[in-house]
Each structure stands twice: as C-alpha cells, then as structure tokens.
Amino acid sequence: MDPSQERANSKAECEAERRKIQRAFLDGTSVHATLQALFEMAERNIQEGLQAASHAHNLEPEGLAVLALGGFGRRILFPYSDLDILLLFENVRAEQKLQAALAEFTRSLWDRGFRVSSAARTLDESKRVDRENVEFHLSMMDPAFPGG
C-alpha cells in the first residue's frame, strides 16, 4: 500500500474511532471514561506513528524520549485538545539523525486529525530556564511517557 493510501486509511480509522467514542458518551459513558478513551486513542497513534516513521527511514529512535505534557500528560484528553508532546533528545547528534523521521511522524499525526503542539529539546537545552517560555517549563511539571 502506498503511503498516501495508508495515511487516508489511518485518518478514516481515527475519525471512525472518534465518532464511536462520541456516540458512547452520548449513550451514557462517563466523562472520565470518555476522556480516557480519547487519551488511549492518541497514545496508540503516537506509538504507531513513531514506529511507522522510524521504519520508513530505516532508523531506530535511539536517543529519543517522547513525553506527553499538559492534559495529555495527565492522561486526560478533551475532544479538541492539542497533543502537547516533547521530543527529548539525548544530544544534538540524535536530534539531527532523527529530524526527517520526526517530521514525518508529526505530519502523520496531523493527517490523522490530531492537533499537535510539539517542542524539541536536547537534555542540555531542557536544563536551561527560558524566561520567555515559562509555559513550557510549567508543562514539564507533569510529563508522562506515552506507553508508560
């Protein structure tokens, strides 16, 4: 299957799953269970997207951690929330090596209907406090590792 067809299938599958979650909510599923289902769908798509992009570029995502921030990091995702993620690299070399694969990864999430708000930092960069970007540092107070 060519990549454009695969993306179309993934987007259709995500849209169908979103409709299913919405119908379940309208039929009486609790708010908590609904938010959890949306989180699980996003987490699964992040894992699948990263695996697909790594495979397409014949790379292992070594030296990379994907952290969920904000509501996503708290494992509660509202229907129209952004996926706040941090791509944390061991060093600049790992960041450069994975750049093309990660561009494809984030594009695949957008193609699947997710609004992605991502930041990329090396370990050394994440240690420095940027007074102009306080929101980033606040969001780091409750990160989670997707799949963990």
mmCIF file of C-alpha atoms in Angstrom:
data_model
loop_
_atom_site.group_PDB
_atom_site.id
_atom_site.type_symbol
_atom_site.label_atom_id
_atom_site.label_comp_id
_atom_site.label_asym_id
_atom_site.label_seq_id
_atom_site.Cartn_x
_atom_site.Cartn_y
_atom_site.Cartn_z
ATOM 1 C CA MET A 1 0.000 0.000 0.000
ATOM 2 C CA ASP A 2 1.398 3.412 -0.907
ATOM 3 C CA PRO A 3 1.977 5.957 1.898
ATOM 4 C CA SER A 4 -0.836 8.313 0.809
ATOM 5 C CA GLN A 5 -3.361 5.454 0.889
ATOM 6 C CA GLU A 6 -2.031 4.343 4.288
ATOM 7 C CA ARG A 7 -2.479 7.907 5.638
ATOM 8 C CA ALA A 8 -6.024 8.054 4.275
ATOM 9 C CA ASN A 9 -6.863 4.737 5.943
ATOM 10 C CA SER A 10 -5.361 5.910 9.235
ATOM 11 C CA LYS A 11 -7.313 9.173 9.098
ATOM 12 C CA ALA A 12 -10.563 7.341 8.329
ATOM 13 C CA GLU A 13 -9.900 4.892 11.166
ATOM 14 C CA CYS A 14 -9.262 7.755 13.602
ATOM 15 C CA GLU A 15 -12.395 9.595 12.510
ATOM 16 C CA ALA A 16 -14.434 6.404 12.958
ATOM 17 C CA GLU A 17 -12.957 5.850 16.418
ATOM 18 C CA ARG A 18 -13.698 9.462 17.423
ATOM 19 C CA ARG A 19 -17.321 9.038 16.300
ATOM 20 C CA LYS A 20 -17.564 5.788 18.263
ATOM 21 C CA ILE A 21 -16.254 7.489 21.428
ATOM 22 C CA GLN A 22 -18.679 10.387 20.900
ATOM 23 C CA ARG A 23 -21.646 8.018 20.424
ATOM 24 C CA ALA A 24 -20.689 6.107 23.568
ATOM 25 C CA PHE A 25 -20.572 9.388 25.507
ATOM 26 C CA LEU A 26 -23.979 10.431 24.182
ATOM 27 C CA ASP A 27 -25.287 6.998 25.161
ATOM 28 C CA GLY A 28 -24.181 7.484 28.762
ATOM 29 C CA THR A 29 -20.476 6.656 29.050
ATOM 30 C CA SER A 30 -18.959 8.740 31.850
ATOM 31 C CA VAL A 31 -16.901 11.843 31.187
ATOM 32 C CA HIS A 32 -13.856 10.211 32.777
ATOM 33 C CA ALA A 33 -14.143 7.103 30.596
ATOM 34 C CA THR A 34 -14.610 9.287 27.502
ATOM 35 C CA LEU A 35 -11.528 11.395 28.248
ATOM 36 C CA GLN A 36 -9.559 8.213 28.949
ATOM 37 C CA ALA A 37 -10.668 6.687 25.632
ATOM 38 C CA LEU A 38 -9.528 9.806 23.758
ATOM 39 C CA PHE A 39 -6.174 9.665 25.567
ATOM 40 C CA GLU A 40 -5.712 5.981 24.710
ATOM 41 C CA MET A 41 -6.514 6.625 21.056
ATOM 42 C CA ALA A 42 -3.945 9.448 20.905
ATOM 43 C CA GLU A 43 -1.312 7.418 22.719
ATOM 44 C CA ARG A 44 -1.774 4.466 20.367
ATOM 45 C CA ASN A 45 -1.498 6.748 17.331
ATOM 46 C CA ILE A 46 1.691 8.309 18.666
ATOM 47 C CA GLN A 47 3.240 4.889 19.126
ATOM 48 C CA GLU A 48 2.107 3.698 15.682
ATOM 49 C CA GLY A 49 3.186 6.944 14.002
ATOM 50 C CA LEU A 50 6.644 6.842 15.551
ATOM 51 C CA GLN A 51 7.099 3.200 14.582
ATOM 52 C CA ALA A 52 5.955 3.843 11.001
ATOM 53 C CA ALA A 53 8.201 6.890 10.564
ATOM 54 C CA SER A 54 11.174 5.040 12.046
ATOM 55 C CA HIS A 55 10.546 2.084 9.739
ATOM 56 C CA ALA A 56 10.128 4.318 6.682
ATOM 57 C CA HIS A 57 13.505 5.948 7.375
ATOM 58 C CA ASN A 58 15.130 2.669 8.448
ATOM 59 C CA LEU A 59 16.054 4.149 11.832
ATOM 60 C CA GLU A 60 15.598 3.174 15.430
ATOM 61 C CA PRO A 61 14.558 6.177 17.522
ATOM 62 C CA GLU A 62 17.601 5.791 19.775
ATOM 63 C CA GLY A 63 18.434 8.752 21.946
ATOM 64 C CA LEU A 64 14.823 9.960 21.891
ATOM 65 C CA ALA A 65 12.092 10.084 24.508
ATOM 66 C CA VAL A 66 8.591 11.255 23.643
ATOM 67 C CA LEU A 67 6.959 12.892 26.650
ATOM 68 C CA ALA A 68 3.301 13.797 26.941
ATOM 69 C CA LEU A 69 2.679 17.194 28.511
ATOM 70 C CA GLY A 70 -0.341 19.117 29.768
ATOM 71 C CA GLY A 71 -3.693 17.334 29.772
ATOM 72 C CA PHE A 72 -2.243 14.618 27.595
ATOM 73 C CA GLY A 73 0.496 14.123 30.183
ATOM 74 C CA ARG A 74 -2.176 13.846 32.877
ATOM 75 C CA ARG A 75 -3.787 11.069 30.771
ATOM 76 C CA ILE A 76 -6.939 13.117 30.226
ATOM 77 C CA LEU A 77 -7.560 14.395 26.724
ATOM 78 C CA PHE A 78 -10.519 16.581 25.847
ATOM 79 C CA PRO A 79 -12.072 16.211 22.372
ATOM 80 C CA TYR A 80 -10.473 19.322 20.848
ATOM 81 C CA SER A 81 -7.276 19.445 22.877
ATOM 82 C CA ASP A 82 -3.834 19.674 21.342
ATOM 83 C CA LEU A 83 -1.445 16.787 21.777
ATOM 84 C CA ASP A 84 1.280 18.528 23.746
ATOM 85 C CA ILE A 85 4.424 16.466 23.316
ATOM 86 C CA LEU A 86 8.100 16.993 23.979
ATOM 87 C CA LEU A 87 10.653 15.292 21.782
ATOM 88 C CA LEU A 88 13.579 14.972 24.174
ATOM 89 C CA PHE A 89 16.892 14.087 22.560
ATOM 90 C CA GLU A 90 19.944 12.680 24.261
ATOM 91 C CA ASN A 91 22.123 15.104 22.282
ATOM 92 C CA VAL A 92 22.266 17.231 19.130
ATOM 93 C CA ARG A 93 23.543 14.298 17.059
ATOM 94 C CA ALA A 94 20.458 12.215 17.896
ATOM 95 C CA GLU A 95 18.227 15.187 17.057
ATOM 96 C CA GLN A 96 19.867 15.667 13.656
ATOM 97 C CA LYS A 97 19.774 11.945 12.844
ATOM 98 C CA LEU A 98 16.039 11.683 13.580
ATOM 99 C CA GLN A 99 14.916 15.032 12.147
ATOM 100 C CA ALA A 100 13.361 13.728 8.905
ATOM 101 C CA ALA A 101 11.664 10.772 10.593
ATOM 102 C CA LEU A 102 10.175 13.019 13.273
ATOM 103 C CA ALA A 103 8.894 15.498 10.699
ATOM 104 C CA GLU A 104 7.063 12.597 9.077
ATOM 105 C CA PHE A 105 5.865 11.408 12.491
ATOM 106 C CA THR A 106 4.270 14.742 13.428
ATOM 107 C CA ARG A 107 2.820 15.131 9.926
ATOM 108 C CA SER A 108 1.205 11.687 10.262
ATOM 109 C CA LEU A 109 -0.483 12.790 13.497
ATOM 110 C CA TRP A 110 -1.859 15.901 11.789
ATOM 111 C CA ASP A 111 -3.029 13.711 8.891
ATOM 112 C CA ARG A 112 -4.916 11.556 11.410
ATOM 113 C CA GLY A 113 -6.766 14.609 12.695
ATOM 114 C CA PHE A 114 -4.720 15.400 15.811
ATOM 115 C CA ARG A 115 -3.659 18.950 16.580
ATOM 116 C CA VAL A 116 -0.038 18.562 17.592
ATOM 117 C CA SER A 117 1.846 21.055 19.700
ATOM 118 C CA SER A 118 5.383 19.724 19.877
ATOM 119 C CA ALA A 119 8.663 21.011 21.163
ATOM 120 C CA ALA A 120 12.088 19.507 20.595
ATOM 121 C CA ARG A 121 14.866 19.829 23.147
ATOM 122 C CA THR A 122 18.132 18.123 23.945
ATOM 123 C CA LEU A 123 18.804 17.106 27.539
ATOM 124 C CA ASP A 124 21.177 20.059 27.917
ATOM 125 C CA GLU A 125 18.628 22.507 26.479
ATOM 126 C CA SER A 126 15.926 21.256 28.818
ATOM 127 C CA LYS A 127 18.078 22.104 31.841
ATOM 128 C CA ARG A 128 18.103 25.813 30.995
ATOM 129 C CA VAL A 129 15.189 28.006 32.036
ATOM 130 C CA ASP A 130 13.949 30.275 29.267
ATOM 131 C CA ARG A 131 12.172 33.220 30.881
ATOM 132 C CA GLU A 132 10.428 33.913 27.570
ATOM 133 C CA ASN A 133 8.837 30.451 27.543
ATOM 134 C CA VAL A 134 7.513 29.907 31.048
ATOM 135 C CA GLU A 135 4.577 27.865 29.711
ATOM 136 C CA PHE A 136 6.952 25.147 28.519
ATOM 137 C CA HIS A 137 8.581 24.832 31.934
ATOM 138 C CA LEU A 138 5.218 24.731 33.687
ATOM 139 C CA SER A 139 4.039 21.974 31.356
ATOM 140 C CA MET A 140 7.137 19.960 32.267
ATOM 141 C CA MET A 141 5.903 19.681 35.847
ATOM 142 C CA ASP A 142 3.605 16.787 34.975
ATOM 143 C CA PRO A 143 5.023 14.908 31.975
ATOM 144 C CA ALA A 144 4.299 11.297 31.156
ATOM 145 C CA PHE A 145 5.876 8.859 28.739
ATOM 146 C CA PRO A 146 3.302 7.657 26.177
ATOM 147 C CA GLY A 147 3.007 3.922 26.627
ATOM 148 C CA GLY A 148 4.340 4.058 30.172
#
